[in-house]
Amino acid sequence: MRTERAAASPFGLGVIVALYMAHALPLYFYNVAVPAILRSQGVDLRWIGMLSLLYLPWALKFLWAPLVDRWHLPALGRRRSWLWLTQLLLLAGILVLAFTGLDHGLVVFVLVGMWISTIAATQDIAIDGYTVEALAPAEHRLGSMAQSVGVALGSMIGGAAVLWLYETRGWSVALLSLAAMSALTLLAVQQINETPARPDAPRPSILRALRRPELRWALLLIVLYRLVEAPAMAMINPLLVDQQFSLTEIGLLISVGGAGTGMLAAVGTAWLLKQRRAEQLLMHAGWWRTVFYVLLALMLYSGAMATSRWGLGALVIALLALRYVAMTSLYALFMRVSSRAQAGTDFTLLVCFELLVNFIGGALSGFLAKGLGYPIYYIALAAVSALGLLLCRPLMRRFAAPTNSP
């Protein structure tokens, strides 16, 4: 098919990378830059952890995903209609944030943040649907890789670059630069080569997705595998601030070193997925994740953090690389079990459930870390990670052979 060949080409994959970067820019501004900025101003860990509430639309977007699959402007196309609309609305939200900032109070900041989060979540439905539809099943590993690379680039710009600009030039320059980069991604929207919707295709719905057993097993896998990751990663930035890392150092570490290593990990994972199933790579990444949580706790117990900033930085980068391995593998599995007849709805349902799990863990992370202290906190997360992986082992065998049946 012409659309599959176009999307699987380097240019077609580059378009997918740009689309995922577009929605990741504001996402990682809130995920990387804002927690570090707030902590540098002395904001309590509990309030920083509660920033995860801004991701509530990402956990609920499955509710309107069938509408994104059904409705569009025929002149623009099914996916391009939503991509144009949401990118323009995202740009407007970032501009409002640039001129309001933190000086207008927490209510305005949260309301604008919720607007940006809701629009980016809606855009992600269209991007995911396009990626699943445009690639042949054998090429889904490349789509997952492109997604990971786009997210990594969004993290670099929305996280590290914005933090550096904020520290050196101030809030307005940082946010206007973020808006300019978001505007440039509109060029990618015109380059997509989408598949027209089949006139006889069944009506997309959430209930239709849930009737498929492989999708229900994927939902259970998300709970067992991803439960600990959001609590662990949500406290990394505050931990670095408490260890006297500057905002620029945190941005370079998380959004340049970590995301750069993550992109390499995503490319390597896509190559490995030619020889191994996604389930195998997920288990390997999960066990290494558990080991690194234990190492982090031991460094905290022993006081090595004070004398080994390089060691802490290397451990954080290793955790981020493993996160990209897991994300690339897991999303390749999501694409595998999503139906092409309602790709946006199926994939979104899985991602929303994953984000709901992350949202709950992230919202509680600040309270748990403050109550337990960092060392016990990461030891507890390692124990939960190991238990979840043991429960995942029999579950992995229940997945059906690769399919994209309607």
CSV table of N, CA and C in Angstrom, one decimal, residues 300-390:
chain,number,residue,atom,x,y,z
A,300,LEU,N,21.9,6.5,48.7
A,300,LEU,CA,21.3,7.4,49.6
A,300,LEU,C,21.6,7.0,51.1
A,301,TYR,N,21.5,5.7,51.4
A,301,TYR,CA,21.8,5.3,52.7
A,301,TYR,C,23.2,5.5,53.1
A,302,SER,N,24.1,5.3,52.2
A,302,SER,CA,25.6,5.4,52.5
A,302,SER,C,26.1,6.8,52.5
A,303,GLY,N,25.3,7.7,52.0
A,303,GLY,CA,25.8,9.1,51.9
A,303,GLY,C,26.7,9.3,50.7
A,304,ALA,N,26.7,8.4,49.8
A,304,ALA,CA,27.6,8.5,48.6
A,304,ALA,C,27.2,9.6,47.7
A,305,MET,N,25.9,10.1,47.9
A,305,MET,CA,25.4,11.1,47.0
A,305,MET,C,26.2,12.4,47.2
A,306,ALA,N,26.7,12.7,48.4
A,306,ALA,CA,27.4,13.9,48.6
A,306,ALA,C,28.7,14.0,47.9
A,307,THR,N,29.3,12.8,47.7
A,307,THR,CA,30.7,12.8,47.1
A,307,THR,C,30.7,12.2,45.7
A,308,SER,N,29.6,11.8,45.2
A,308,SER,CA,29.5,11.1,43.9
A,308,SER,C,28.4,11.6,43.0
A,309,ARG,N,28.5,12.9,42.6
A,309,ARG,CA,27.5,13.5,41.7
A,309,ARG,C,27.5,12.8,40.4
A,310,TRP,N,28.7,12.4,39.9
A,310,TRP,CA,28.8,11.7,38.6
A,310,TRP,C,28.1,10.3,38.7
A,311,GLY,N,28.3,9.6,39.8
A,311,GLY,CA,27.6,8.4,40.0
A,311,GLY,C,26.1,8.5,40.0
A,312,LEU,N,25.6,9.5,40.7
A,312,LEU,CA,24.1,9.8,40.7
A,312,LEU,C,23.6,10.1,39.3
A,313,GLY,N,24.4,11.0,38.6
A,313,GLY,CA,24.0,11.3,37.2
A,313,GLY,C,23.9,10.1,36.3
A,314,ALA,N,25.0,9.2,36.4
A,314,ALA,CA,25.0,8.0,35.6
A,314,ALA,C,23.8,7.1,35.9
A,315,LEU,N,23.5,7.0,37.2
A,315,LEU,CA,22.3,6.1,37.5
A,315,LEU,C,21.0,6.7,37.0
A,316,VAL,N,20.9,8.0,37.1
A,316,VAL,CA,19.6,8.6,36.5
A,316,VAL,C,19.5,8.4,35.0
A,317,ILE,N,20.6,8.6,34.3
A,317,ILE,CA,20.6,8.3,32.9
A,317,ILE,C,20.3,6.9,32.6
A,318,ALA,N,20.9,6.0,33.3
A,318,ALA,CA,20.6,4.5,33.1
A,318,ALA,C,19.1,4.3,33.3
A,319,LEU,N,18.5,4.9,34.3
A,319,LEU,CA,17.0,4.7,34.6
A,319,LEU,C,16.2,5.2,33.4
A,320,LEU,N,16.6,6.4,32.9
A,320,LEU,CA,15.9,7.0,31.8
A,320,LEU,C,16.0,6.1,30.5
A,321,ALA,N,17.2,5.6,30.3
A,321,ALA,CA,17.4,4.7,29.1
A,321,ALA,C,16.5,3.5,29.2
A,322,LEU,N,16.5,2.9,30.4
A,322,LEU,CA,15.6,1.7,30.6
A,322,LEU,C,14.1,2.1,30.4
A,323,ARG,N,13.8,3.3,30.8
A,323,ARG,CA,12.4,3.7,30.6
A,323,ARG,C,12.1,3.8,29.1
A,324,TYR,N,13.0,4.2,28.2
A,324,TYR,CA,12.8,4.2,26.8
A,324,TYR,C,12.7,2.8,26.2
A,325,VAL,N,13.5,1.9,26.7
A,325,VAL,CA,13.5,0.5,26.3
A,325,VAL,C,12.1,0.0,26.6
A,326,ALA,N,11.6,0.2,27.8
A,326,ALA,CA,10.3,-0.3,28.2
A,326,ALA,C,9.2,0.4,27.4
A,327,MET,N,9.3,1.7,27.2
A,327,MET,CA,8.3,2.4,26.4
A,327,MET,C,8.2,2.0,25.0
A,328,THR,N,9.3,1.8,24.3
A,328,THR,CA,9.3,1.4,23.0
A,328,THR,C,8.8,0.0,22.8
A,329,SER,N,9.1,-0.9,23.7
A,329,SER,CA,8.6,-2.3,23.7
A,329,SER,C,7.1,-2.3,24.0
A,330,LEU,N,6.7,-1.6,25.0
A,330,LEU,CA,5.3,-1.6,25.4
A,330,LEU,C,4.4,-1.0,24.3
A,331,TYR,N,4.8,0.1,23.7
A,331,TYR,CA,4.0,0.7,22.7
A,331,TYR,C,4.0,-0.1,21.4
A,332,ALA,N,5.1,-0.9,21.1
A,332,ALA,CA,5.0,-1.8,20.0
A,332,ALA,C,4.0,-2.9,20.3
A,333,LEU,N,3.9,-3.3,21.5
A,333,LEU,CA,2.9,-4.3,21.9
A,333,LEU,C,1.5,-3.7,21.7
A,334,PHE,N,1.3,-2.5,22.2
A,334,PHE,CA,0.0,-1.8,22.1
A,334,PHE,C,-0.4,-1.7,20.6
A,335,MET,N,0.5,-1.3,19.7
A,335,MET,CA,0.2,-1.3,18.3
A,335,MET,C,-0.2,-2.6,17.8
A,336,ARG,N,0.4,-3.7,18.3
A,336,ARG,CA,0.2,-5.0,17.8
A,336,ARG,C,-1.2,-5.5,18.1
A,337,VAL,N,-1.7,-5.1,19.3
A,337,VAL,CA,-3.1,-5.5,19.7
A,337,VAL,C,-4.2,-4.5,19.4
A,338,SER,N,-3.8,-3.4,18.8
A,338,SER,CA,-4.8,-2.4,18.4
A,338,SER,C,-5.4,-2.8,17.0
A,339,SER,N,-6.7,-2.6,16.9
A,339,SER,CA,-7.5,-2.9,15.7
A,339,SER,C,-7.3,-1.7,14.7
A,340,ARG,N,-7.0,-2.0,13.5
A,340,ARG,CA,-6.9,-0.9,12.5
A,340,ARG,C,-8.3,-0.2,12.2
A,341,ALA,N,-9.4,-0.9,12.5
A,341,ALA,CA,-10.7,-0.3,12.3
A,341,ALA,C,-11.0,0.8,13.2
A,342,GLN,N,-10.3,0.8,14.4
A,342,GLN,CA,-10.5,1.9,15.3
A,342,GLN,C,-9.2,2.1,16.1
A,343,ALA,N,-8.1,2.4,15.3
A,343,ALA,CA,-6.7,2.4,15.9
A,343,ALA,C,-6.6,3.5,17.0
A,344,GLY,N,-7.2,4.7,16.7
A,344,GLY,CA,-7.1,5.7,17.7
A,344,GLY,C,-7.7,5.4,19.0
A,345,THR,N,-8.9,4.7,18.9
A,345,THR,CA,-9.6,4.4,20.1
A,345,THR,C,-8.9,3.3,20.9
A,346,ASP,N,-8.5,2.2,20.3
A,346,ASP,CA,-7.8,1.1,21.0
A,346,ASP,C,-6.5,1.5,21.6
A,347,PHE,N,-5.6,2.2,20.8
A,347,PHE,CA,-4.3,2.6,21.3
A,347,PHE,C,-4.5,3.6,22.4
A,348,THR,N,-5.4,4.5,22.3
A,348,THR,CA,-5.7,5.5,23.3
A,348,THR,C,-6.2,4.9,24.6
A,349,LEU,N,-7.0,3.9,24.5
A,349,LEU,CA,-7.5,3.2,25.7
A,349,LEU,C,-6.4,2.6,26.5
A,350,LEU,N,-5.5,2.0,25.8
A,350,LEU,CA,-4.3,1.4,26.5
A,350,LEU,C,-3.4,2.5,27.1
A,351,VAL,N,-3.1,3.5,26.3
A,351,VAL,CA,-2.3,4.6,26.8
A,351,VAL,C,-2.9,5.3,28.0
A,352,CYS,N,-4.2,5.5,27.9
A,352,CYS,CA,-4.9,6.2,29.0
A,352,CYS,C,-4.9,5.4,30.3
A,353,PHE,N,-5.1,4.1,30.2
A,353,PHE,CA,-5.0,3.3,31.4
A,353,PHE,C,-3.6,3.4,32.0
A,354,GLU,N,-2.6,3.3,31.1
A,354,GLU,CA,-1.2,3.5,31.6
A,354,GLU,C,-1.0,4.8,32.3
A,355,LEU,N,-1.5,5.9,31.7
A,355,LEU,CA,-1.4,7.2,32.3
A,355,LEU,C,-2.2,7.3,33.6
A,356,LEU,N,-3.3,6.6,33.7
A,356,LEU,CA,-4.1,6.6,34.9
A,356,LEU,C,-3.2,6.0,36.0
A,357,VAL,N,-2.6,4.9,35.7
A,357,VAL,CA,-1.7,4.3,36.7
A,357,VAL,C,-0.6,5.2,37.1
A,358,ASN,N,0.0,5.9,36.1
A,358,ASN,CA,1.1,6.8,36.3
A,358,ASN,C,0.6,8.0,37.1
A,359,PHE,N,-0.6,8.5,36.8
A,359,PHE,CA,-1.2,9.6,37.5
A,359,PHE,C,-1.3,9.3,39.0
A,360,ILE,N,-1.9,8.2,39.3
A,360,ILE,CA,-2.1,7.8,40.7
A,360,ILE,C,-0.8,7.7,41.4
A,361,GLY,N,0.2,7.1,40.8
A,361,GLY,CA,1.5,6.9,41.5
A,361,GLY,C,2.2,8.2,41.6
A,362,GLY,N,2.2,9.1,40.6
A,362,GLY,CA,2.8,10.4,40.6
A,362,GLY,C,2.2,11.3,41.7
A,363,ALA,N,0.8,11.3,41.8
A,363,ALA,CA,0.2,12.1,42.7
A,363,ALA,C,0.5,11.8,44.2
A,364,LEU,N,0.8,10.5,44.4
A,364,LEU,CA,1.1,10.0,45.8
A,364,LEU,C,2.6,10.1,46.1
A,365,SER,N,3.4,10.3,45.1
A,365,SER,CA,4.9,10.2,45.2
A,365,SER,C,5.4,11.2,46.2
A,366,GLY,N,5.0,12.4,46.2
A,366,GLY,CA,5.5,13.4,47.1
A,366,GLY,C,5.2,13.1,48.6
A,367,PHE,N,4.0,12.6,48.8
A,367,PHE,CA,3.6,12.3,50.2
A,367,PHE,C,4.4,11.1,50.7
A,368,LEU,N,4.6,10.1,49.8
A,368,LEU,CA,5.3,8.9,50.2
A,368,LEU,C,6.8,9.2,50.5
A,369,ALA,N,7.4,9.9,49.5
A,369,ALA,CA,8.8,10.3,49.7
A,369,ALA,C,9.1,11.1,50.9
A,370,LYS,N,8.2,12.1,51.2
A,370,LYS,CA,8.3,12.9,52.3
A,370,LYS,C,8.1,12.1,53.6
A,371,GLY,N,7.2,11.2,53.6
A,371,GLY,CA,6.9,10.4,54.8
A,371,GLY,C,8.0,9.3,55.1
A,372,LEU,N,8.5,8.7,54.1
A,372,LEU,CA,9.4,7.6,54.2
A,372,LEU,C,10.9,8.0,54.2
A,373,GLY,N,11.1,9.1,53.5
A,373,GLY,CA,12.5,9.5,53.2
A,373,GLY,C,12.9,8.8,51.9
A,374,TYR,N,13.8,9.5,51.1
A,374,TYR,CA,14.2,8.9,49.8
A,374,TYR,C,14.7,7.5,49.9
A,375,PRO,N,15.6,7.1,50.8
A,375,PRO,CA,16.2,5.7,50.8
A,375,PRO,C,15.1,4.6,50.9
A,376,ILE,N,14.3,4.7,52.0
A,376,ILE,CA,13.2,3.7,52.2
A,376,ILE,C,12.2,3.7,51.0
A,377,TYR,N,12.0,4.9,50.5
A,377,TYR,CA,11.0,5.1,49.4
A,377,TYR,C,11.5,4.3,48.2
A,378,TYR,N,12.8,4.3,47.8
A,378,TYR,CA,13.2,3.6,46.6
A,378,TYR,C,13.4,2.1,46.9
A,379,ILE,N,13.7,1.7,48.1
A,379,ILE,CA,13.7,0.3,48.5
A,379,ILE,C,12.3,-0.3,48.4
A,380,ALA,N,11.3,0.5,48.8
A,380,ALA,CA,9.9,0.0,48.7
A,380,ALA,C,9.5,-0.1,47.2
A,381,LEU,N,9.9,0.8,46.4
A,381,LEU,CA,9.6,0.7,45.0
A,381,LEU,C,10.3,-0.5,44.3
A,382,ALA,N,11.5,-0.8,44.7
A,382,ALA,CA,12.2,-1.9,44.2
A,382,ALA,C,11.4,-3.2,44.5
A,383,ALA,N,10.9,-3.3,45.8
A,383,ALA,CA,10.2,-4.5,46.2
A,383,ALA,C,8.9,-4.7,45.4
A,384,VAL,N,8.2,-3.6,45.2
A,384,VAL,CA,6.9,-3.6,44.4
A,384,VAL,C,7.2,-4.0,43.0
A,385,SER,N,8.3,-3.4,42.4
A,385,SER,CA,8.7,-3.7,41.0
A,385,SER,C,9.0,-5.2,40.9
A,386,ALA,N,9.7,-5.8,41.8
A,386,ALA,CA,10.1,-7.2,41.7
A,386,ALA,C,8.8,-8.1,41.8
A,387,LEU,N,7.9,-7.7,42.7
A,387,LEU,CA,6.7,-8.5,42.8
A,387,LEU,C,5.8,-8.4,41.5
A,388,GLY,N,5.7,-7.2,41.0
A,388,GLY,CA,5.0,-7.0,39.7
A,388,GLY,C,5.5,-7.9,38.6
A,389,LEU,N,6.9,-7.9,38.5
A,389,LEU,CA,7.5,-8.7,37.4
A,389,LEU,C,7.2,-10.2,37.6
A,390,LEU,N,7.3,-10.7,38.8
A,390,LEU,CA,6.9,-12.1,39.0
A,390,LEU,C,5.5,-12.4,38.6
